[in-house]
Each structure stands twice: as structure tokens, then as C-alpha cells.
XYZ file of C-alpha atoms in Angstrom:
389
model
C -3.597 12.523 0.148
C -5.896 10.259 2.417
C -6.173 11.375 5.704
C -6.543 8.611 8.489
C -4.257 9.765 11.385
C -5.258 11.482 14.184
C -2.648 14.147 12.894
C -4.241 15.630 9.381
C -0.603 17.072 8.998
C 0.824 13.558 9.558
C 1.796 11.324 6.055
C -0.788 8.159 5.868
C 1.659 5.120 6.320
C 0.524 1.900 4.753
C 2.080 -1.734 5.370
C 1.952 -4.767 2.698
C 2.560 -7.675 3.623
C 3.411 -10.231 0.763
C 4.617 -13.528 1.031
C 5.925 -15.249 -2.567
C 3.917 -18.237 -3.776
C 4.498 -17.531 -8.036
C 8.320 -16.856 -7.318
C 8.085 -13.521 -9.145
C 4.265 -12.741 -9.549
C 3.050 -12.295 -5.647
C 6.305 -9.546 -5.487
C 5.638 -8.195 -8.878
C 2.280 -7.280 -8.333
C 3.281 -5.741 -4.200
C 6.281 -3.834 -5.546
C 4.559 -2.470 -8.080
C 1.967 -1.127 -5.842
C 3.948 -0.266 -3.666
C 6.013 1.976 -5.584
C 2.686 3.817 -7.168
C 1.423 4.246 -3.576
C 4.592 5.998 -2.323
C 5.284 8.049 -5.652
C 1.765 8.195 -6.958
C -0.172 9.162 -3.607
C 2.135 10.107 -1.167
C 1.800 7.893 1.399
C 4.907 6.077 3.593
C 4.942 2.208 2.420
C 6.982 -0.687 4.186
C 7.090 -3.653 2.696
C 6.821 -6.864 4.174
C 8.184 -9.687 1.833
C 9.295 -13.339 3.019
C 11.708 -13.610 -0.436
C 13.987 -11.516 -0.743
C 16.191 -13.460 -3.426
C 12.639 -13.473 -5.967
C 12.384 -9.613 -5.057
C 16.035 -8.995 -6.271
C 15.292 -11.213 -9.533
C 12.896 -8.257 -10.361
C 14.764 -5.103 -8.913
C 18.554 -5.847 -8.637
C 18.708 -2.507 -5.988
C 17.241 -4.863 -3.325
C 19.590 -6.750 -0.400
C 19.139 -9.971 0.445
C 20.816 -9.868 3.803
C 19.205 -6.708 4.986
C 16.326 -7.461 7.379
C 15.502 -3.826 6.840
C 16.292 -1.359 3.519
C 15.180 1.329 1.910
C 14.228 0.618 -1.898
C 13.199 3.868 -4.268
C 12.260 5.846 -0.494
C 10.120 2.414 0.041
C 10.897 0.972 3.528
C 11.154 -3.152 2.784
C 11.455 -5.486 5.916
C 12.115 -9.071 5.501
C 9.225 -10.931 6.767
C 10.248 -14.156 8.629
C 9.016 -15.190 11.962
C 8.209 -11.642 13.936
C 5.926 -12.140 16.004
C 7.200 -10.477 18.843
C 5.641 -6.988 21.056
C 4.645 -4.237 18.261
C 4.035 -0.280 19.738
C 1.437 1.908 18.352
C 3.855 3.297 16.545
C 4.624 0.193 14.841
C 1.442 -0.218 13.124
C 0.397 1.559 10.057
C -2.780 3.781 9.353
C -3.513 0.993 6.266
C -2.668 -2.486 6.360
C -3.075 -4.551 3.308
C -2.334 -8.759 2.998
C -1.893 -10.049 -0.025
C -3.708 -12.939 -0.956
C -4.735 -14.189 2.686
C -0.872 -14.042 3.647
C -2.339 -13.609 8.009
C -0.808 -10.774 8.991
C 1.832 -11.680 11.937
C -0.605 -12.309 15.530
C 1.117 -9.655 17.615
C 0.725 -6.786 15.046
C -3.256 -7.389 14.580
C -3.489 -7.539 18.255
C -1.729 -3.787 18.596
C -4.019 -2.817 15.387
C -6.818 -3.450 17.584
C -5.124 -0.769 20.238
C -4.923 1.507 18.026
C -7.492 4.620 17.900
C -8.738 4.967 15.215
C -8.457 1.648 13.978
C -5.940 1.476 10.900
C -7.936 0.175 8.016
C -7.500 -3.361 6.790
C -7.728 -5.024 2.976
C -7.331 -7.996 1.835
C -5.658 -7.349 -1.750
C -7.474 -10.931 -3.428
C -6.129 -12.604 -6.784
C -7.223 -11.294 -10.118
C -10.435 -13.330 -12.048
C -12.594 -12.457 -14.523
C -14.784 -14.872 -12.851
C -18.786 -13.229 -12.092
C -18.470 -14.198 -8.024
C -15.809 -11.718 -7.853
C -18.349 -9.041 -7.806
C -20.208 -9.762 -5.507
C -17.240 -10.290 -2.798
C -15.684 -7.019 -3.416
C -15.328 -4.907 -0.863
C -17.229 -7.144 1.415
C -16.216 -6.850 5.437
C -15.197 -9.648 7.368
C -15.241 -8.886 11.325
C -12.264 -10.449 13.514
C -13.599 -12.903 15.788
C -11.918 -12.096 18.621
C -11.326 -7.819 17.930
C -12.729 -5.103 17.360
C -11.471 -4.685 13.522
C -13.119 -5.046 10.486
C -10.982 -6.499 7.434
C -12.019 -5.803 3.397
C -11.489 -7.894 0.495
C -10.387 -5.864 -1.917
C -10.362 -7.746 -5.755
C -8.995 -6.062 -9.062
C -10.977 -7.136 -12.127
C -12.214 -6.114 -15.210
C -15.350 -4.336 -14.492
C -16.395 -1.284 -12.950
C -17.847 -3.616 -10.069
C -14.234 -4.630 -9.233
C -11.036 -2.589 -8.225
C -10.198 -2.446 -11.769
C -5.864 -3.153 -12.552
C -2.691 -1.629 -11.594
C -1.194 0.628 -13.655
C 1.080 3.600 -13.197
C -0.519 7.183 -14.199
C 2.527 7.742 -17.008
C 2.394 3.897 -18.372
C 0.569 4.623 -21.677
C 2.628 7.884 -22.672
C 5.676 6.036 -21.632
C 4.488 2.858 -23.619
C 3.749 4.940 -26.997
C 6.808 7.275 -26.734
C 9.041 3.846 -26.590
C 6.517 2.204 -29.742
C 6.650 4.858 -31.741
C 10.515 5.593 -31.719
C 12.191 2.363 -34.089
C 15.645 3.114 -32.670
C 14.966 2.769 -29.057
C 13.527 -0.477 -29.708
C 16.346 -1.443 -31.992
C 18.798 -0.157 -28.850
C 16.957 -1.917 -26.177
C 16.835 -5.076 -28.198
C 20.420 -4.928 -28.910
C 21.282 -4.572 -25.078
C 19.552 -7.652 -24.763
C 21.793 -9.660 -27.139
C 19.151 -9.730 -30.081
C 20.886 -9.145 -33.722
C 19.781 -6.927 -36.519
C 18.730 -9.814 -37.975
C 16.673 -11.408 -35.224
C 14.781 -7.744 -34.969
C 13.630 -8.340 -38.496
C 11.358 -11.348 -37.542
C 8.682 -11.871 -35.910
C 9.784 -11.500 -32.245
C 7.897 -13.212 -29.020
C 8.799 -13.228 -25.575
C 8.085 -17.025 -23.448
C 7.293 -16.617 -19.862
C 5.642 -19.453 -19.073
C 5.614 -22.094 -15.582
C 7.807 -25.630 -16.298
C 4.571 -27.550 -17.133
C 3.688 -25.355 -20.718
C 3.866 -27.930 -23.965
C 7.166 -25.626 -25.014
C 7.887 -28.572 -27.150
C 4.750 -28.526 -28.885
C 4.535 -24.560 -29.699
C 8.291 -25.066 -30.894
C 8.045 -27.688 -33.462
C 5.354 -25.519 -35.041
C 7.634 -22.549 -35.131
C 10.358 -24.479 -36.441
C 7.997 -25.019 -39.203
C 6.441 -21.595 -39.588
C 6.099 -19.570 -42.773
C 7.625 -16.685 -41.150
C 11.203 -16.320 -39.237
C 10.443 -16.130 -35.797
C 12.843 -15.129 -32.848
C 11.911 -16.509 -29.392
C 13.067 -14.564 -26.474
C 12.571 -16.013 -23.328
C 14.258 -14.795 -19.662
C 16.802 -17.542 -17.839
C 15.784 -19.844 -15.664
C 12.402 -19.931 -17.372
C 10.568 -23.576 -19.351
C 14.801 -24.951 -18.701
C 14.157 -28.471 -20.150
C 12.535 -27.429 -23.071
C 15.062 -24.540 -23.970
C 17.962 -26.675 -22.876
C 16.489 -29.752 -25.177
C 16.247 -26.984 -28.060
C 19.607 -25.226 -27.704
C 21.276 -28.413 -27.212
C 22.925 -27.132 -24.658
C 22.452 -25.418 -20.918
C 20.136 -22.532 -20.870
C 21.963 -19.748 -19.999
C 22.086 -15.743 -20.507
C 23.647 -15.221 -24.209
C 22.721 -18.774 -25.421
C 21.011 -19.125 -28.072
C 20.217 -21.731 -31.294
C 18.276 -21.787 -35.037
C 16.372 -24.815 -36.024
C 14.417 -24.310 -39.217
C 12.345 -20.928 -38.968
C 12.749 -20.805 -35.021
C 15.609 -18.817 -33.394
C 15.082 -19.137 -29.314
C 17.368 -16.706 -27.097
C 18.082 -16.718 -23.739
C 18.017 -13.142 -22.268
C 18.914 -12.359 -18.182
C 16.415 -11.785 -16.161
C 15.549 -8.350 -16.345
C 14.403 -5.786 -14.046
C 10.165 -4.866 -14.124
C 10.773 -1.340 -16.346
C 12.702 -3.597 -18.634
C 10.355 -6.362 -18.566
C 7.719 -3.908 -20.049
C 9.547 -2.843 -22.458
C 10.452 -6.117 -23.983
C 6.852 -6.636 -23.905
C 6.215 -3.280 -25.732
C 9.064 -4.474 -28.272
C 7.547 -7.951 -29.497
C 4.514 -9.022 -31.468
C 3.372 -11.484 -29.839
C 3.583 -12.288 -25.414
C 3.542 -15.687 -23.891
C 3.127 -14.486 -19.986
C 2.233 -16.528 -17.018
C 0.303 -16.158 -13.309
C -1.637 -12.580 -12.842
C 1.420 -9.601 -12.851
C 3.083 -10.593 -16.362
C -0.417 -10.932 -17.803
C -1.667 -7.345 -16.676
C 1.323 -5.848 -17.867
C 0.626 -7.764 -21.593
C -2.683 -6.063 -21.311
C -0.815 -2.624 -21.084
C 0.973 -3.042 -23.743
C -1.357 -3.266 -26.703
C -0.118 -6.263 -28.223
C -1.381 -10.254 -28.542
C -0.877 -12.297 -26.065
C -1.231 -15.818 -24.506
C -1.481 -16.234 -20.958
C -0.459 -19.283 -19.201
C -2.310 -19.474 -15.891
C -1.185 -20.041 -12.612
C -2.429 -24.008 -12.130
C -4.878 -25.207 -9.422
C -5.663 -29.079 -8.276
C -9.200 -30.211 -9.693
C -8.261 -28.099 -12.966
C -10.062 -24.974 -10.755
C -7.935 -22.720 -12.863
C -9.475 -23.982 -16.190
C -12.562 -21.816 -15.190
C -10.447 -19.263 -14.500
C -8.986 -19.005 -17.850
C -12.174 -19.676 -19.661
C -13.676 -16.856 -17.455
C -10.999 -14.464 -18.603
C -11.043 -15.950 -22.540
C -14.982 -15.320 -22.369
C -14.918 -11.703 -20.929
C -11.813 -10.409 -23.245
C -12.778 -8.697 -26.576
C -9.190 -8.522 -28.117
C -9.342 -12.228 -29.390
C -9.727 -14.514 -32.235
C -11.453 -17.913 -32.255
C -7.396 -18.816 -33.182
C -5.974 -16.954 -29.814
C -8.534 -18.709 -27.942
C -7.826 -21.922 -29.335
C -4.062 -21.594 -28.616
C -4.876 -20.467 -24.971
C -6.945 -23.135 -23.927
C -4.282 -25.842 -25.668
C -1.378 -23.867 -23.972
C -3.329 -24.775 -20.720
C -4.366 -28.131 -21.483
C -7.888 -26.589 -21.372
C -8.275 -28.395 -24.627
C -6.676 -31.323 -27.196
C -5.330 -29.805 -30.490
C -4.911 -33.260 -31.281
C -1.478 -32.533 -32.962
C -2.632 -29.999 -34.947
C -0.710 -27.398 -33.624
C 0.961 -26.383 -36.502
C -2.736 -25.389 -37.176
C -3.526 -23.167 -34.561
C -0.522 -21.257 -35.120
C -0.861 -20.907 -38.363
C -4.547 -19.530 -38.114
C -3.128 -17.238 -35.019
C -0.444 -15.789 -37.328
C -2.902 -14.648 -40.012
C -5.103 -12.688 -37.403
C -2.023 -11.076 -35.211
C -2.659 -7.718 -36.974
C -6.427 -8.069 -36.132
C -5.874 -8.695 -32.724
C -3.291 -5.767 -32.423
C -6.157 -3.485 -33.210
C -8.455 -4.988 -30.866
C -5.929 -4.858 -28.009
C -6.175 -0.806 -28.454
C -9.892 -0.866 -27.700
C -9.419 -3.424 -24.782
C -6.886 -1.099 -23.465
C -9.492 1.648 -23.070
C -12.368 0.071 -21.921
C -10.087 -1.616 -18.706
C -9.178 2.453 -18.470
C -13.164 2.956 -17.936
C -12.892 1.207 -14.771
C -10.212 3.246 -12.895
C -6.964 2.678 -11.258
C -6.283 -0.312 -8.899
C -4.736 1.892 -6.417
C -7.237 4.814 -6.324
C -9.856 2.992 -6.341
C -8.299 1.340 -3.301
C -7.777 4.637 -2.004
C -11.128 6.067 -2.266
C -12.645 3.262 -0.384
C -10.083 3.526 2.168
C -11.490 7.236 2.385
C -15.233 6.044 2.596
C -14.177 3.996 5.703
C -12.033 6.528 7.849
């Protein structure tokens, strides 16, 4: 366990703060490490989270009117406006902000009272972008105290932080693959028939803006039986326009060779395993699309968008660095995007994708272990953290 209290027999306590931009990404990616810091590493986590109504979207145990809980023997406080006196006790021996969320005024000024000095990160977004290496781990002095905060980036290299990802996923993730009847039992708790399982299944998380309409007339046309499954609340308009009626749990419709069904939003150990269950992922912003990369199968990410297009180089970044790709998953993923014009050919693109899924099943394996070259987000955190104290 890192040691950074004054007290070597003391636990190391650690506060994130996270506030919710990508309704259900920012928390996915905090709870999750969250929950490997505290059960992984030992160390005493509260959580500070401005949404607590996205949070309980992903992990139904959470309270919405509690301005303090305990979740899995993780302390969570609802962040809104304190920014009142904080002790020395108050403060934690490792404070990390998500995405530039500014840590409340009152509790950097009592960090800066603190001796030692708790250590400070800046957890940054995920790109497979070159800059990113070079920021890493940089230090960016206060200009007012005497504290010293780190950006901290995950990546894809061995020059980054590497990605999240709990020390049991992979066992867990083949165990579930290789047994057909817990698939066929955790599809059927989702409302999926025998005869949906028999297709080709895909899951659709995607933001409101994704050409859903598009990607479904070409299923609806596809040489193969496919079964959509796609969470509640999520691409509404198109779903609803499909099903002909309001897109709720249990809904679903069949035009041509498409079935789309709704499923409830599901807790984050579920949400992996319906990833785990299809052949094919649509996911969306940065903590869906890690989690596709864990579990060995094609995917198509639809990035989180950015004015000017920005994200465009993002997702060509990412296309350009990933090895577990056809020229026909690239071609969907930059049309998905409105990176590029398949001129109305999509009927196309997925047929050309649907020829090369078992190729790019393979090549997710190897992807899989060259991300595992580069180490765990969170101990790779932690050994820093060490190098500092």
C-alpha cells in the first residue's frame, strides 16, 4: 500500500472529485476507479460527484438524496457548492480532479496546510493523440501555494498511464465467453429470445447526433438476421421512428433482417457483460469504449463531439494507432462520425464490415495484449504517486 501519511500505520485516503459532463462516461470512468483503488490497493476513497441521478443510472445502490453514503465501503459525497472551512483532517493524502473539474477553493487552500503536502493529479481525457506524451506527468505549480499539481493521462503507450482495468477482468471475461449458457441466461434476463440469440447480436450506445437511421436501413437490408440491442433512453428518435412507437424497456420491433430491442439501463458489471455477449459494439465517449477494448470483440466508437470538428483528430488519432481494424471498420467509424461521406453507400460499408468481423475478432485478442504491455491505469498512478512522496 502507498505510504504518504505521516502515520506509516495509517490507510492512504484519496479524494476524486468528478463532475458529469457525458451523463454516464465522466462517473463511469471515477466509479470505476474508485472501486479498484479501494478494493484493488487498499486505500480509503470518497467520492465527490455533482450527479447523483447519472451515478444511480450506472449503480442502482447509490441515493440520490444522500449528501453523504457509503457505496461498496466507498465514501460518496454529493458535490454542490461546498466551499466552506475544511480541517486537516478533511483533506486527503491524494487528491485527484477529473478532467480540470477545480477542486472546491477552501479545500486547496487547507491542502496547502497540510504537512506533507497531499499529492495532486489531474486525471486528463483519454487520446491516442502523440502530444499526450509529452504532457504526462508534467507539474503545474499553484500560483498562489505552495503545491504542485500532475497531469496524469491514460493512453495507449507505455509513455502514457496506460487504461483502467480491474486485475480479475480478463479471467472473468473468458469464464463468462466460454460458458454458452450463461450467455444464453444473461441474454434472456434482458428480454432477448432464443431466437434473437441466434443472430448476429450488437449493442447501440451511441450520443443523439449518430446517423441511427442510416446504419438501420442497411441492417434492414442485411444478408444476415441481426438483433440490435440498445439501453433506454439512448439515440430515442431514431428507435422511437423504428419501433413505431415510444422507446421504452421491453419494446421492441422487426423490419426486414433488423430486430432493435430496448433493454433497461443496466448496471456497469452488466454493461460488460452485454458487451462480452455480442459480436459487434457501437459505444460512445471514453468509458464504454475502453471497456469494448476489454472485451475482445469489434467495435465502433462514436466519439464524444467537439466545436471546430477537434474531435475528428481525435478519432483519426485513435483509428491510426489501433491494430484490430479493417480498411471496412475504419470506413464505418469515420462515417459514424461524420469524419467522412459514404455517399449513400452504406449498405456498402456494412456489407464489407460483415465479411471481416471474424478477422477483426482475432485481431482484437492481440490488441488486448499489447494495451496489457503498458500496465494498469491505477498502478501506474500509484507508483508515481510513490516517486513523489
Amino acid at each position: 500500500m502507498l505510504e504518504v501519511s505521516n502515520n506509516k500505520d495509517a490507510q492512504t485516503t484519496l479524494a476524486l472529485f468528478c463532475k458529469v459532463v457525458d451523463n454516464y462516461g465522466d462517473i463511469g470512468i471515477c466509479w470505476r476507479l474508485a472501486r479498484q483503488l479501494a478494493h484493488e490497493h487498499g486505500i480509503a476513497v470518497n467520492l465527490w460527484v455533482d450527479d447523483l441521478i447519472s451515478f444511480k443510472r450506472i449503480c442502482p445502490e447509490v441515493h440520490t438524496d444522500q449528501a453523504e453514503q457509503d457505496v461498496a465501503g466507498i465514501k460518496v459525497t454529493h458535490w454542490r457548492d461546498q466551499n466552506g472551512v475544511f480541517t486537516l483532517n478533511d483533506i486527503a493524502n491524494i487528491v485527484i480532479e477529473f478532467f480540470g473539474c477545480d477542486v472546491p477553493p477552501a479545500y486547496i487552500a487547507t491542502m496547502a496546510q497540510c504537512t506533507p503536502r497531499p499529492l495532486w493529479f489531474n486525471l486528463e481525457g483519454l487520446s491516442a493523440e502523440e502530444w499526450v506524451e509529452g504532457c504526462h506527468r508534467l507539474p503545474s505549480p499553484h500560483p498562489q501555494y505552495s503545491l504542485i499539481k500532475y497531469f496524469f493521462f491514460p493512453g495507449f503507450t507505455d509513455k502514457t498511464g496506460g487504461l483502467i482495468k480491474e486485475a480479475q477482468l480478463s479471467e472473468q471475461r473468458q469464464q463468462f465467453q466460454s460458458n454458452s449458457q450463461a450467455i444464453v441466461q444473461f441474454l434472456s434476463r434482458l428480454g432477448v429470445t432464443a431466437a434473437e440469440q441466434e443472430t448476429l447480436k450488437v449493442s447501440l450506445f451511441c450520443y443523439p447526433h449518430a446517423p441511427v437511421n442510416d446504419l438501420f436501413e442497411a441492417w434492414k437490408n442485411s444478408p444476415v438476421a441481426i438483433t440490435c440491442l440498445v439501453p433506454e433512453g439512448v439515440a430515442s428518435d431514431a428507435i422511437t421512428h423504428f419501433l413505431g412507437q415510444t422507446a421504452v424497456a421491453g419494446s421492441h420491433a422487426t423490419q426486414g433482417a433488423l430486430t432493435v430491442r430496448v433493454l433497461p439501463f443496466i448496471p456497469q458489471s452488466d454493461y460488460d457483460r452485454l458487451l462480452w455477449a455480442c459480436d459487434l459494439n457501437f459505444v460512445r465517449g471514453e468509458d464504454s469504449f475502453v471497456r469494448a477494448q476489454w472485451a475482445n470483440k469489434p467495435f465502433v466508437w462514436h466519439i464524444y463531439p467537439q466545436d471546430e470538428n477537434l474531435h475528428h483528430v481525435k478519432l483519426k488519432a485513435f483509428l491510426n494507432r489501433y491494430t484490430a481494424k479493417t480498411d471496412a471498420l475504419d470506413n464505418l467509424s469515420l462515417a459514424w462520425n461524420t469524419a467522412s461521406d459514404p455517399q449513400g453507400n452504406w449498405a456498402d460499408v456494412w456489407q464489407t464490415l460483415l465479411t471481416e468481423l471474424p478477422q477483426i475478432t482475432l485481431l482484437s485478442t492481440e490488441w488486448e495484449q499489447e494495451m496489457l504491455k503498458n500496465g494498469n491505469f491505477s498502478t501506474n498512478l500509484l507508483q508515481f504517486a510513490t516517486t513523489l512522496a
